[in-house]
Structure formats: C-alpha cells, structure tokens
XYZ file of C-alpha atoms in Angstrom:
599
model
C -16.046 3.701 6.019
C -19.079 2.657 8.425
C -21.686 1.882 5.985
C -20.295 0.498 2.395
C -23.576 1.400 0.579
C -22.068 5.160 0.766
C -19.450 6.739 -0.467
C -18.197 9.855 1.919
C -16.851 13.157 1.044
C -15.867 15.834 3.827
C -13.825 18.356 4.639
C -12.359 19.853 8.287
C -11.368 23.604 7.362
C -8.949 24.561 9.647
C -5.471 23.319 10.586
C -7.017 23.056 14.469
C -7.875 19.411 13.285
C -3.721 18.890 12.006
C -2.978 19.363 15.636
C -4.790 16.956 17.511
C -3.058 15.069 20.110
C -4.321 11.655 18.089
C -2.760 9.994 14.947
C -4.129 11.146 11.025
C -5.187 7.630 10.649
C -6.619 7.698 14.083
C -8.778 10.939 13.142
C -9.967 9.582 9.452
C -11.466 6.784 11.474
C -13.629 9.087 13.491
C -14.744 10.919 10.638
C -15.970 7.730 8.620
C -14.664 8.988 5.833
C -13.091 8.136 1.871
C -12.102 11.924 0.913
C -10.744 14.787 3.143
C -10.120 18.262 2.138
C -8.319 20.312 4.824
C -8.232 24.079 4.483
C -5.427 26.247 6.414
C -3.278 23.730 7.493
C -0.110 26.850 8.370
C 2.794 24.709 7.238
C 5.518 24.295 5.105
C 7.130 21.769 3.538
C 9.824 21.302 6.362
C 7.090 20.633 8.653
C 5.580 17.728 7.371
C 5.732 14.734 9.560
C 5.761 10.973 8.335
C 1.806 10.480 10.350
C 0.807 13.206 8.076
C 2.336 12.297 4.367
C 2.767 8.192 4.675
C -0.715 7.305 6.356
C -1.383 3.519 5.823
C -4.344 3.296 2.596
C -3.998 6.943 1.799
C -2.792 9.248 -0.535
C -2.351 12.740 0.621
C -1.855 16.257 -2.592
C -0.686 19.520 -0.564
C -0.461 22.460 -1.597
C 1.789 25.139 0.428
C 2.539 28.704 0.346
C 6.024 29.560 -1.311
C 6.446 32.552 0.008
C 4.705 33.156 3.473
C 5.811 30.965 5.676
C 2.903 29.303 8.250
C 0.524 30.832 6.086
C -2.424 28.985 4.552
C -2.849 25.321 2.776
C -4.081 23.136 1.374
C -4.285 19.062 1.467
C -6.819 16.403 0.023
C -6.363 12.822 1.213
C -7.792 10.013 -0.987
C -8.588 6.951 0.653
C -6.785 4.349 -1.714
C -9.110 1.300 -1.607
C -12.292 3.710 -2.334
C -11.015 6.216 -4.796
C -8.152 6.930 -6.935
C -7.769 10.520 -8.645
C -6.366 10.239 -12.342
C -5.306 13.711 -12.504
C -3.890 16.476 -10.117
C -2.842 19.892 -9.846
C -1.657 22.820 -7.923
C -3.278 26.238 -7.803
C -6.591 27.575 -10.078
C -4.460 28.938 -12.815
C -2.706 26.418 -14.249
C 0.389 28.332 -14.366
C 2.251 26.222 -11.392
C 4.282 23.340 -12.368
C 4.039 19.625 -11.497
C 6.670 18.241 -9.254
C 10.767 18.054 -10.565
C 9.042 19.894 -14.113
C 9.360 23.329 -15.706
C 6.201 23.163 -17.555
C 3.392 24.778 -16.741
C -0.125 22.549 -16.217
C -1.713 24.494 -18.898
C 0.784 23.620 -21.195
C 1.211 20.105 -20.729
C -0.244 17.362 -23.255
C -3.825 17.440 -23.846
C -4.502 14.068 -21.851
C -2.480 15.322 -18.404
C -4.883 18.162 -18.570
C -7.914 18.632 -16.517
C -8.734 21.627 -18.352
C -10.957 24.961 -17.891
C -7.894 26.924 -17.568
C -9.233 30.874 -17.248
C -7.560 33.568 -19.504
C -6.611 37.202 -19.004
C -9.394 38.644 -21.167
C -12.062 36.613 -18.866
C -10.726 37.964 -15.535
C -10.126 41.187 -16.671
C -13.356 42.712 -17.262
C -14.252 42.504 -13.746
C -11.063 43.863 -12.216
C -8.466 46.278 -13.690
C -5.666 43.904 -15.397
C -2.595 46.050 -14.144
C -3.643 45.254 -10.345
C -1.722 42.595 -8.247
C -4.983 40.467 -8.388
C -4.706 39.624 -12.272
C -1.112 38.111 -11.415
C -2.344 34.733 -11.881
C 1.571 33.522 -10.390
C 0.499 35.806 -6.936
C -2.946 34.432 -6.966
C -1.777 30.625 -6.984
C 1.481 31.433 -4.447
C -0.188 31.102 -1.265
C -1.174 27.403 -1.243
C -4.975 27.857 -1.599
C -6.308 25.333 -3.954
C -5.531 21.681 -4.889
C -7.938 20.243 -7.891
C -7.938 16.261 -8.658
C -9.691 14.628 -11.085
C -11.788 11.276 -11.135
C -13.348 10.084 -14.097
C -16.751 11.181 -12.365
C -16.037 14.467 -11.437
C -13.093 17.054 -10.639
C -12.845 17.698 -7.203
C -11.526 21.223 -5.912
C -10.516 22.193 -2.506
C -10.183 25.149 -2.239
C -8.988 28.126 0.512
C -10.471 31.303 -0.275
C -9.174 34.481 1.285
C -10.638 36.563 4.344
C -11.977 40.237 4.824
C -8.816 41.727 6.857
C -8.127 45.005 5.545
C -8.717 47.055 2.337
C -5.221 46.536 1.236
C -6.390 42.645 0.460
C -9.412 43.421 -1.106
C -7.985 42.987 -4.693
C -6.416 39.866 -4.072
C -9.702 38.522 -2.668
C -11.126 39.186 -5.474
C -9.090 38.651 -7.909
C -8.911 35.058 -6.080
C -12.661 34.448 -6.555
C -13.148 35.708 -10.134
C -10.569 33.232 -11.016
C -12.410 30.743 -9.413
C -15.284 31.241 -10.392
C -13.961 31.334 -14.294
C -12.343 27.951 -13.867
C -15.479 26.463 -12.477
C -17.417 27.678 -15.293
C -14.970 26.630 -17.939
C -14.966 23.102 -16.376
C -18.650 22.798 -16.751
C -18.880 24.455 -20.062
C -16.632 21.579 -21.090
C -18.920 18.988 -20.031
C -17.315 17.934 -16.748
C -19.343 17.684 -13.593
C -17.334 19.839 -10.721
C -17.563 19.319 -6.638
C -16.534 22.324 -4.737
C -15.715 21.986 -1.271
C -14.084 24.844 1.175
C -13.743 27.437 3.249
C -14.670 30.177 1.203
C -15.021 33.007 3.711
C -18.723 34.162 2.352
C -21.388 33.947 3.687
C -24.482 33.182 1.528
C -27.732 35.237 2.507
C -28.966 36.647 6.108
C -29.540 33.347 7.464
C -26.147 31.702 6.989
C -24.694 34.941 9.870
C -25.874 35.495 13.007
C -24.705 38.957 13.360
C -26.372 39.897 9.713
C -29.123 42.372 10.708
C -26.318 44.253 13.376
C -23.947 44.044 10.532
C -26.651 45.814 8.090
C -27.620 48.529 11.058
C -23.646 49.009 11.989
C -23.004 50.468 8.425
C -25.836 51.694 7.472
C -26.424 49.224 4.970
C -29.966 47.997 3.243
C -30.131 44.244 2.090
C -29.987 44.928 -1.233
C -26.358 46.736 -0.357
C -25.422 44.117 1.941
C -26.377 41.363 -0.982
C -24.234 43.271 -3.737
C -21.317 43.623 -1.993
C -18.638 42.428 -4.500
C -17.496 39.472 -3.077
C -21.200 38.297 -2.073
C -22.776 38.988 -5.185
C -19.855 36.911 -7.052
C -20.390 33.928 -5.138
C -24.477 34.388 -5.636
C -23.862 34.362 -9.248
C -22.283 30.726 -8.783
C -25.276 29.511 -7.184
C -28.246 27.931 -7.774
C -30.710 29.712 -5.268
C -28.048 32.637 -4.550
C -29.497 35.981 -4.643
C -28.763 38.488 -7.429
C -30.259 41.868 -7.238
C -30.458 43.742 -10.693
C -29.173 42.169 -13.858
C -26.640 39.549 -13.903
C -23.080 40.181 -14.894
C -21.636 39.097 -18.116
C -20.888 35.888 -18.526
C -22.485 35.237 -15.057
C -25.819 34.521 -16.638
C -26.727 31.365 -15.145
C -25.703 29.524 -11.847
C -23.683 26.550 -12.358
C -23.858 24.819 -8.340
C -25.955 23.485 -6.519
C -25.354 23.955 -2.295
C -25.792 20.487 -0.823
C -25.913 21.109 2.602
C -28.628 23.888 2.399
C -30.332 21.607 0.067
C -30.895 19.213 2.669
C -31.484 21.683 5.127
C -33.578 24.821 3.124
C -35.075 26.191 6.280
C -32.787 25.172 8.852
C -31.316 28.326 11.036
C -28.024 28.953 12.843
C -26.525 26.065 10.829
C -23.128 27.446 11.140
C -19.638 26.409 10.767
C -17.366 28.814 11.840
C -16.902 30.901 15.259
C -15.344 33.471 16.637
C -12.631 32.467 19.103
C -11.776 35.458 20.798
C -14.969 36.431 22.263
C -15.693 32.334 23.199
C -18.617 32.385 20.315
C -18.995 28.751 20.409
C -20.791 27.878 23.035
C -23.731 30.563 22.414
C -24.003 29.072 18.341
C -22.976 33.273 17.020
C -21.137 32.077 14.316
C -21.627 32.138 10.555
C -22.008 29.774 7.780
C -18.921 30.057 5.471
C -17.753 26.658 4.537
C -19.378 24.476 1.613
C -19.801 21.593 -0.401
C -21.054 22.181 -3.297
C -21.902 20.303 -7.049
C -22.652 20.710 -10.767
C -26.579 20.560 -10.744
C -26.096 17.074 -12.616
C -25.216 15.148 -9.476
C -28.187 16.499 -7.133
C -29.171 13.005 -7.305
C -26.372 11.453 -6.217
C -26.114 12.614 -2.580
C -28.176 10.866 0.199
C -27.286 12.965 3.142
C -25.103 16.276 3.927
C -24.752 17.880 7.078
C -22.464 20.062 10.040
C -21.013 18.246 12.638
C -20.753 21.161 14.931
C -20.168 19.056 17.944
C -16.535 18.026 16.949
C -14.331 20.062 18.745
C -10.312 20.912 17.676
C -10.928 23.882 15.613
C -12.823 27.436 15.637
C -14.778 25.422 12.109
C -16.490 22.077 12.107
C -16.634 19.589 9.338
C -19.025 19.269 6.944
C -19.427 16.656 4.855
C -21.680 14.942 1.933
C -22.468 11.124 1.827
C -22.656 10.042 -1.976
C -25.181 7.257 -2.618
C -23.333 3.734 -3.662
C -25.573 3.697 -6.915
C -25.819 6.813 -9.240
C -26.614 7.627 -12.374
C -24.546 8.879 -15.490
C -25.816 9.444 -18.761
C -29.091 7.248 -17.838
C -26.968 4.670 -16.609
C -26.940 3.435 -13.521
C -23.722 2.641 -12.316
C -21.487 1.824 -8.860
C -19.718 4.800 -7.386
C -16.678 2.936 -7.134
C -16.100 2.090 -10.805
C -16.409 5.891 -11.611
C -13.860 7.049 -8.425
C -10.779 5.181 -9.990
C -9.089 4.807 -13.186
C -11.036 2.719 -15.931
C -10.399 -0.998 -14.978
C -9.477 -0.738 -11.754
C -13.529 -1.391 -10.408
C -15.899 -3.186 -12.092
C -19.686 -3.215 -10.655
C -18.300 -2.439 -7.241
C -15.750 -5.310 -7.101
C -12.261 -4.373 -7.100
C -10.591 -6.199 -10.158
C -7.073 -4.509 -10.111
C -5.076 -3.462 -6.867
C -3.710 0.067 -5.993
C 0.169 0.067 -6.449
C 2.746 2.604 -7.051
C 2.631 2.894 -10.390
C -1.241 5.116 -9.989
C 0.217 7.476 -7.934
C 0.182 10.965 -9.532
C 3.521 13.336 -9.837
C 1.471 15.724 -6.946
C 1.659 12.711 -4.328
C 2.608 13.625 -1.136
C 4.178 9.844 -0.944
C 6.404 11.074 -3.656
C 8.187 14.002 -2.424
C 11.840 12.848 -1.906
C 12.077 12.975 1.759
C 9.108 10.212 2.038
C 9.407 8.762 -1.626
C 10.395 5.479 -0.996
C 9.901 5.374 2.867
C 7.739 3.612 4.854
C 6.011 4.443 7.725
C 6.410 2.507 11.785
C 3.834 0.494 11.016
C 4.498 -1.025 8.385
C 8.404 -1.291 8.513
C 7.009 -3.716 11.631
C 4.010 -5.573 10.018
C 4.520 -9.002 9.361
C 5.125 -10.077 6.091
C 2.656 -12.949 4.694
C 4.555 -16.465 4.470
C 4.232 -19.274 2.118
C 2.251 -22.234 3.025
C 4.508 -25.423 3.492
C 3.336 -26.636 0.083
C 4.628 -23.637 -1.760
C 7.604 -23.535 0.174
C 9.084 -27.094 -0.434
C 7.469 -28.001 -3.432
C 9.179 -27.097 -6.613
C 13.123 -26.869 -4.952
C 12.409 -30.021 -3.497
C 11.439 -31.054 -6.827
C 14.775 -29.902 -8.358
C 16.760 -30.636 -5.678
C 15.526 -34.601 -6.120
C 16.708 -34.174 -9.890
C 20.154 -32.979 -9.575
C 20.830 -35.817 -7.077
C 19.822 -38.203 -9.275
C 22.043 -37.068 -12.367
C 25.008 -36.816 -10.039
C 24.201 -40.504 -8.755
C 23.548 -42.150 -12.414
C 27.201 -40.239 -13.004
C 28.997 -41.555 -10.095
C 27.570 -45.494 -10.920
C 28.923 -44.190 -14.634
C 32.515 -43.593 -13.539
C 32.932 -45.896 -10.457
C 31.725 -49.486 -11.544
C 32.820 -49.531 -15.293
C 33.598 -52.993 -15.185
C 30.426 -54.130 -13.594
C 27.183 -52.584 -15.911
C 23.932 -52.111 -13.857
C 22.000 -54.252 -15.247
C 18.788 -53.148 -16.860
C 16.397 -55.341 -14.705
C 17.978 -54.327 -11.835
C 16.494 -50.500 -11.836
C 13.836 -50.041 -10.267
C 11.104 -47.692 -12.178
C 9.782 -44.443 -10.298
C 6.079 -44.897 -10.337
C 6.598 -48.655 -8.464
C 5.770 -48.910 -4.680
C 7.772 -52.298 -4.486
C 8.839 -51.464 -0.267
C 6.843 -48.270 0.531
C 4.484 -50.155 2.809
C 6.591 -49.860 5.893
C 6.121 -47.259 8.388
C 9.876 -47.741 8.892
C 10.993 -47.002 5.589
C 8.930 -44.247 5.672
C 10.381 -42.720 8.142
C 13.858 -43.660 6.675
C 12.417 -41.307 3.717
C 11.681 -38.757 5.519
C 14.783 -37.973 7.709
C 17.296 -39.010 4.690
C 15.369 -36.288 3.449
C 16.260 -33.737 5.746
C 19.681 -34.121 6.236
C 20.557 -34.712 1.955
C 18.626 -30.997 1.652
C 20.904 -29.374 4.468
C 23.787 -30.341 2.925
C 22.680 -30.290 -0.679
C 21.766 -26.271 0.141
C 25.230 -24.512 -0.254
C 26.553 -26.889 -3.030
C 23.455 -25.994 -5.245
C 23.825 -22.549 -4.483
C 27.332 -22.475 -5.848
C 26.306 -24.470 -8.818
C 23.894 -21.812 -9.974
C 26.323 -19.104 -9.435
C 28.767 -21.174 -11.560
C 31.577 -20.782 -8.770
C 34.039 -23.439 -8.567
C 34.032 -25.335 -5.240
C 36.678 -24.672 -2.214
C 39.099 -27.591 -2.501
C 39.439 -30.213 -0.501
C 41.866 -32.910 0.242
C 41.475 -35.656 -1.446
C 39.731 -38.970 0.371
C 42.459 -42.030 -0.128
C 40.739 -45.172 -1.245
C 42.326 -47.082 1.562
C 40.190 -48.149 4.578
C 40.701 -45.729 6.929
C 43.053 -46.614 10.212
C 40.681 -48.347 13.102
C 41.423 -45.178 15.089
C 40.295 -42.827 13.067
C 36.597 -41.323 13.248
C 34.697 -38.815 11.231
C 33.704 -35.642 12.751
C 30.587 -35.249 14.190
C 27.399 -34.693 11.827
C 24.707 -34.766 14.512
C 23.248 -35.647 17.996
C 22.948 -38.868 16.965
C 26.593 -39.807 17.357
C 25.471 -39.870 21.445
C 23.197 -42.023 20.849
C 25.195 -44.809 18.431
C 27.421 -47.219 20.293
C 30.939 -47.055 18.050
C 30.900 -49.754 15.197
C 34.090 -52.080 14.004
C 36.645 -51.833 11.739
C 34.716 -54.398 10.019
C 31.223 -52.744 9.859
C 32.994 -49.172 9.346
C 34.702 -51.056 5.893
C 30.859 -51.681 4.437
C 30.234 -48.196 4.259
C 30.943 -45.620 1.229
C 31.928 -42.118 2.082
C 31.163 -39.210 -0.488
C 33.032 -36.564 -0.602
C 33.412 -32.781 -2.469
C 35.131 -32.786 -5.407
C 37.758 -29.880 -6.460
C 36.279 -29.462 -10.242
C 33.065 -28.314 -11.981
C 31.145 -31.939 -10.475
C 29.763 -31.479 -7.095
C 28.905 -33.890 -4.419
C 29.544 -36.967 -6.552
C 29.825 -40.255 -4.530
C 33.361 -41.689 -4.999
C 33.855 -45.625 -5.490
C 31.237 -47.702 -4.840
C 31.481 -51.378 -3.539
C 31.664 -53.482 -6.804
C 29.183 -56.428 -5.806
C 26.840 -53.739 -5.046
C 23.917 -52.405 -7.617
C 22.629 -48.982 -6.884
C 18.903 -48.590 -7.277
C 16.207 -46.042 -8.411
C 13.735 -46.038 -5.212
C 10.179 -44.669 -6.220
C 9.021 -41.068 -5.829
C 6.959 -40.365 -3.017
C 4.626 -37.792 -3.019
C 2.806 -36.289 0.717
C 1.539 -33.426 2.548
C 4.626 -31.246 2.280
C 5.585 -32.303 -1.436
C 7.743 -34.721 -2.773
C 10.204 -37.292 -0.733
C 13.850 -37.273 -1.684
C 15.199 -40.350 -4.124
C 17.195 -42.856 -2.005
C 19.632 -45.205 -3.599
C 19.496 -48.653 -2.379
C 22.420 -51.307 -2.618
C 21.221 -54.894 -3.717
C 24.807 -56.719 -2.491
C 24.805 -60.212 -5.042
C 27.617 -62.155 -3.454
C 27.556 -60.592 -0.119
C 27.271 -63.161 2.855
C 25.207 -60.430 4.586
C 21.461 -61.165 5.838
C 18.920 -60.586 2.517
C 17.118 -58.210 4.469
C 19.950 -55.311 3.474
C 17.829 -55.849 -0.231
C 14.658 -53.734 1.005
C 16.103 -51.718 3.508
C 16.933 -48.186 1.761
C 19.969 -46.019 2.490
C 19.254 -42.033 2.114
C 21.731 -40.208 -0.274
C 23.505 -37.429 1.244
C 25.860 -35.391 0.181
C 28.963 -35.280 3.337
C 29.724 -38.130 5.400
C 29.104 -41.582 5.474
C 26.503 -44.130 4.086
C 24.595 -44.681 7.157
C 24.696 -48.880 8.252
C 21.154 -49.908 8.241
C 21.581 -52.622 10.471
C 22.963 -50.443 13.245
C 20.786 -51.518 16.231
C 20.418 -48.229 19.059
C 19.991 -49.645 22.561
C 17.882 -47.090 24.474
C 18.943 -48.322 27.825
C 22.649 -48.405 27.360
C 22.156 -44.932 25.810
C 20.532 -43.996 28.952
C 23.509 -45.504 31.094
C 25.906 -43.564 29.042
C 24.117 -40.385 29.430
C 23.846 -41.021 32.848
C 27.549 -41.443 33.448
C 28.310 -38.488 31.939
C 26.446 -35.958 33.860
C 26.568 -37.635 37.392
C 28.998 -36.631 40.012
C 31.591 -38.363 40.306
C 31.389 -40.646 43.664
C 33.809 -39.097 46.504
C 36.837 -40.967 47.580
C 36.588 -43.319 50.994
C-alpha cells in the first residue's frame, strides 16, 4: 500500500491481467492495492498455479464454472495484514455449498450466514418461474460471483453476463434480478453493501461512445434505449440512474451510490472497456461497463475513485476506490482497519493480534487440498529467525549445570565413604573466593565447552528414559605405562606426553551400564571435591567445576585454587601441565618437512 492513511479497493475485470508475463505478487505491487476483485479469469480448478493461490500476505476466494470449462470467474484477493473477511461464499443464491460440505449456505447456522438470501416469489414476478433463468443452481454454475463479509461491509464481486444472442437473454436476466434482490435484502437488513464488477451495462448515453449510432441503428428513442430490460434494472439500483415511467415493484427506491461517476459527474469518454477486434483502444470508442459501487451510507468514506485506462494487459482497465483511513459508523469515528478484520484483531489502527491459520475461511483458496498445507518458493527458502545467544544457552545451560552437580555430590557419596567431606570444606555458590583470575576464567569457559559436548547425548538419553549402551568396565588398577587414551582433541599435538607418575594423579570417568549416567568412578581419598561458585556472563551461566583440595599431598599448594573442569569422558585434565610453544613448533615442524635426501 503506498500511502497508509488509505485503505484501497480495486478491481482488474478481465483475465488479460492473470496472464501477464510478471508474478501476482509482482502485479498487486503495481496496483497499490489491499483488495482485488478479478472478473473472467477462464479457468478451472486444474489450472491454478501455486503464484496464483499461495501469494505471500494474501488470501485469494475463487469461484469457477462447474460445467463450462475456460468459461468465466471469479477471484477476490484479501491482503492479510490490511483486511480479513469473516465470512464467505460462492454464488448469489445461496444454494452452493461451502468446501468438503453438503449443506447449502442458506441453510447453515444463523452466525455462518451473511444473509439476504432472495426467494422464488421475489424473482418471479419479473420473469416467468418455469424459464431456465429462475434455476437459481444454473444461475450460480458459471462461477460469476464471490461475496465476503467484513464487519464493515459485505463485499460482492461479481461477473455479470453479456448481450450475445437472444437465446441468453433469460439467463442475463434472470442473473441480474437475482442480484439485484440480494443486494436489496442485504441492505434491508441493515448491512452496508460494496459492489464492484463487470456488469456488462452501460449506465446512460455518456458512459458509450457509440450510444447515439446505437439509438439511430435500431430505430430507437432514448426513452426506448433507457427501458431496455436489462438497463432499466440496473437504473433502478442506482442512485442517479434514470427511470422513465413508474418504478417497478419493489424497485421503489435506489439503494447505490456510483463512486466513480460521483467523483467524476461530468467527466466524458471515461470508459473501461474496448473493443479488440476493430483496435478501439487507441481512439478511446469504448464504453463504461465496469463499477464500484456502495450503500449510500459510506459516500463519506471514499477520498478518491478513478480509471486507470493507461494500464495495458487487457481489452478493460482497473478501476478502483481509495477508502479514507478514518470513517464514520454510527457517529463514531473509527480506523478502517479495526472494522476490515474480525473484532480484536485491530484496535485504533494498531494491529493487536496476528493473522494465522486458524482465520482463514472454508472458501480459501490456501485451503483447497492441492495447496492446503503447501508453501510457496519463497518461503520454503526464507530464512528462519534464530535465537539470540542468550536465549539459546540460557536455560539448558542452566539445567545442564544442575544435573552435573547431583551426579557429582553422588559420586563423592559412593566413592569416599570412609572419608566425609567435611562441612567447612564446601565452598557456597554465591562466593567469588578465586574468580579474579583471567586464567581461571578462561579455565571456566573452555571446561565449559567440552563438559556440554559430551554431556549432550547422555542427557538426551536420560530424558528419553533409554538405558545406556554398555561399556566395559574401567579396572581400578593404574593403567600399564604404555597405554594411552584415545584422542579427545587437537590439543593432544600440542601436549608433550606426561609420566607414569603424573598420568597416576589423574581420575578417569567413565559411562556406566545402569540407570546412573556419567558418574565419576573413585576418587583419590586425600582429595576433597569442591562446590566452585556460579558464574554468570554475556552468554548465560558458566558450568560448575569441581576442585580437589589434596590435604596430605606433597604437591605445590597452588593445586588448592587452580580448578579442574568436570567432564563427562576422559581424563581429569593435570593443571600443572606446562605447553611449550616452541617445542610444539619443532614438533610440528618435523612432521610436515621433507625428509632430508641421502648423501
């Protein structure tokens, strides 16, 4: 929509538009537009492509023939985050069905109605009741109206039917007297109506330009050429539409108002339509036979209607209406917006509730089954939104951080019976005793990473309540001095091998076989495991490390501050490993030089 202080409402008549060489979404962007009513669109239900029914923001109602094939059509697109219709239906009647039901939309509950529904004794009085045009089934067959309802108006689209030959002439009017009864009904109900089609009339001498050799050509006088039957029907429905001699019954006042004309009373050779086999276009010797027209009530809600003969693709142009953004109901003043979608969904202009599946009527196009369910290129490509780091990592870090802990508090449980922790020797979470140290920060940090990795697939299975693949068992003896662990990470390259005797200080942890998971085996007795502090930063919560206080080891004090990471596979990494960048070098250097040729 171009300008957001109006609310757009137009209409292409002819299936020319359906065949551009550009994308649907592509040509609702040049029109500027919220609601489009195409008339004519010649296709059938096997024909619809996934650009025409799933177009990103829009909801599309068709109606097609059922029995001539290419014939006709009708479609109203709703753009979704403008306007929502509460109600829909097929044909003028009422006597189709909605989609996968057998009962007919007069018949359903009082609240799926729209209402107005015309009966056989008020058609019949103009036409004889055993003719084809009385069949309301025949009359609502072709695909020539689709009516939605929004809690400001209803809005019918509608297709009427063309002067070809006499055989036609009681359909055509059988077509328009049914019209014009359900338009009347509607209004005689209270609701306010917006009519907008090609209805194949035109309204007085200065809406044709081939009126006066039309008059001369049969003989006609402009009284006879007004009160032709299906002229002087449609100037009944009118506000200014003329009616020569007394008015029919119930016909007895006009009931719509002609926008377009009422923004342009004077204006000549304002036409819409042209004659393609005689290349009419160019000259302007056309005729005026497509409309938008309203229940007298909402005269003041328009601020603009108008042609736009200059956009090419059919033998019609579009013409559209351009609602103000402010109107008044009932001698309120209200947004357009809250009164174009279902009650809650606006509120003064400001979306409060989004469009989603569940407001999408039975008559969606989006819900026949060969696109219910489907989307379209563009959006099986776009880019879900991610989560931001914090809402990512911050509540499984959280629970990941609690499970270690009771598995640790079990393992000190079962391992060291015989030597209690003693209660002054744990240290509380909220202290900061050792956090000051860029080092042990760090330490934090990438204990952090590598407990999650392998914590991942063990507290998967634990929620699933599947029992753990079994493993061999670890034998408490120290291993032989030729035996190594497999290798974890990249840091193994960079770690000159340890001793026998600095291999023996470390604890491995291993899976267990039964319902406990990940539970460190025996610990060193002399050593008291320790509750480090929670540390909170950017990206959420640090993992809990488990520091070992050694009483009667002869080993430097420092080992009291410096923290080991928990982890879940492995070994209990040595903190007084020292990494010698320059014989890592050498080594790295050996291995990827060529060896030296022989003398």
């Amino acid at each position: 929509m171009a300008r957001q202080e109006d609310f757009r409402c137009r209409w292409s008549p002819d299936s020319g538009y359906m065949r551009w060489l550009i994308t649907t979404q592509a040509m609702f962007d040049l029109l500027e537009t919220d609601i489009v009513v195409f008339q004519e669109t010649k296709i059938q239900r096997k024909d619809l492509r996934d650009d025409m029914v799933l177009v990103p923001g829009w909801d599309c109602f068709f109606s097609l023939p059922k029995h001539k094939k290419g014939y006709s059509g009708v479609v109203i697109y709703t753009r979704q985050s403008m306007c929502c219709p509460i109600r829909a239906e097929e044909g003028i009647s009422g006597v189709l069905c909605p989609p996968n039901s057998s009962t007919n939309f007069s018949d359903l509950p009082e609240e799926q109605q729209i209402g107005g529904y015309p009966t056989l004794a008020q058609t019949s009085d103009a036409l004889d009741s055993t003719s084809l045009a009385t069949d309301f089934v025949t009359l609502d067959s072709e695909g020539r109206c689709v009516i939605l309802e929004f809690p400001a108006f209803v809005l019918i689209g509608v297709y009427s039917p063309a002067t070809r030959d006499e055989s036609r002439d009681d359909f055509r009017l059988g077509f328009l007297n049914l019209l014009d009864r359900r338009v009347r009904n509607l209004v005689s109900m209270g609701k306010r109506v917006f009519l907008a089609g090609d209805l194949n009339i035109s309204k007085e001498e200065i809406d044709t330009a081939n009126a006066e050799s039309a008059m001369r050509k049969n003989g006609m006088t402009a009284v006879e050429y007004f009160s032709t039957p299906a002229r002087r029907l449609f100037n009944h429905l009118l506000e200014d539409g003329k009616v020569y001699g007394k008015r029919d019954h119930g016909r007895e006042h006009p009931v719509l108002w002609d926008i377009c004309r009422g923004f342009h009373p004077i204006r000549k050779a304002m036409f819409t339509c042209w004659e393609q086999k005689v290349n009419a276009r160019p000259g302007n010797f056309g005729a005026r036979i497509d409309y938008v027209l309203c229940s007298f009530s909402m005269k003041d809600w328009f601020s603009g209607s108008n042609i736009q003969e200059g956009l090419m693709g059919s033998d019609h142009c579009p013409v559209y209406a351009t609602m103000k953004d402010m109107i008044t109901i009932d001698n309120t003043e209200v947004n357009i917006k809250d009164v174009m979608n279902p009650s809650g969904m606006f509120h003064h202009g400001q979306r409060i509730q989004e469009y989603s599946v569940k407001d999408m009527l039975p008559l969606s196009g989006k819900l026949i089954p060969e696109f219910d369910r489907r989307q379209s290129i563009r959006d099986m490509f776009k880019r879900k939104p991610t989560l931001s780091v914090e809402q990512s990592f911050e509540t499984p870090i959280q629970y990941k951080i609690d499970i270690a802990l009771e598995h640790t508090r079990a393992a000190i449980s079962t391992s060291d019976t015989k030597n209690p922790v003693p209660e002054e020797k744990i240290v509380d979470d909220n202290s900061t005793q050792g956090l000051s140290s860029p080092r042990r920060r760090a330490a934090i940090e990438k204990g952090a990473a590598s407990s999650f990795a392998n914590n991942k697939r063990l507290l998967h299975e634990k929620q699933s309540n599947r029992p753990l693949k079994r493993v061999k068992s670890v034998s408490t003896a120290p291993p032989a001095s030729n035996q190594t662990n497999g290798q974890q990470s990249l840091e193994g390259f960079f770690k000159p091998k340890s001793t026998g005797a600095a291999r023996s200080d470390n604890v491995s942890i291993t899976e267990e076989s039964s319902t406990e998971q990940s539970l460190p085996r025996a610990l060193p007795s002399n050593a008291i495991p320790q509750r480090a502090p929670m540390i909170s930063s950017s990206t959420g919560p640090l993992p809990v490390e488990i520091a070992f206080t050694p009483e009667d080891s002869e080993e430097d004090t420092t080992l009291r501050s410096m923290p080991v990471s928990l982890v879940t596979q492995g070994n209990w990494a040595n903190p007084l490993t020292v990494h010698d960048p320059i014989e890592s070098k050498e080594s790295w250097s050996r291995l990827f030089s060529k060896p030296a040729a022989p003398i």
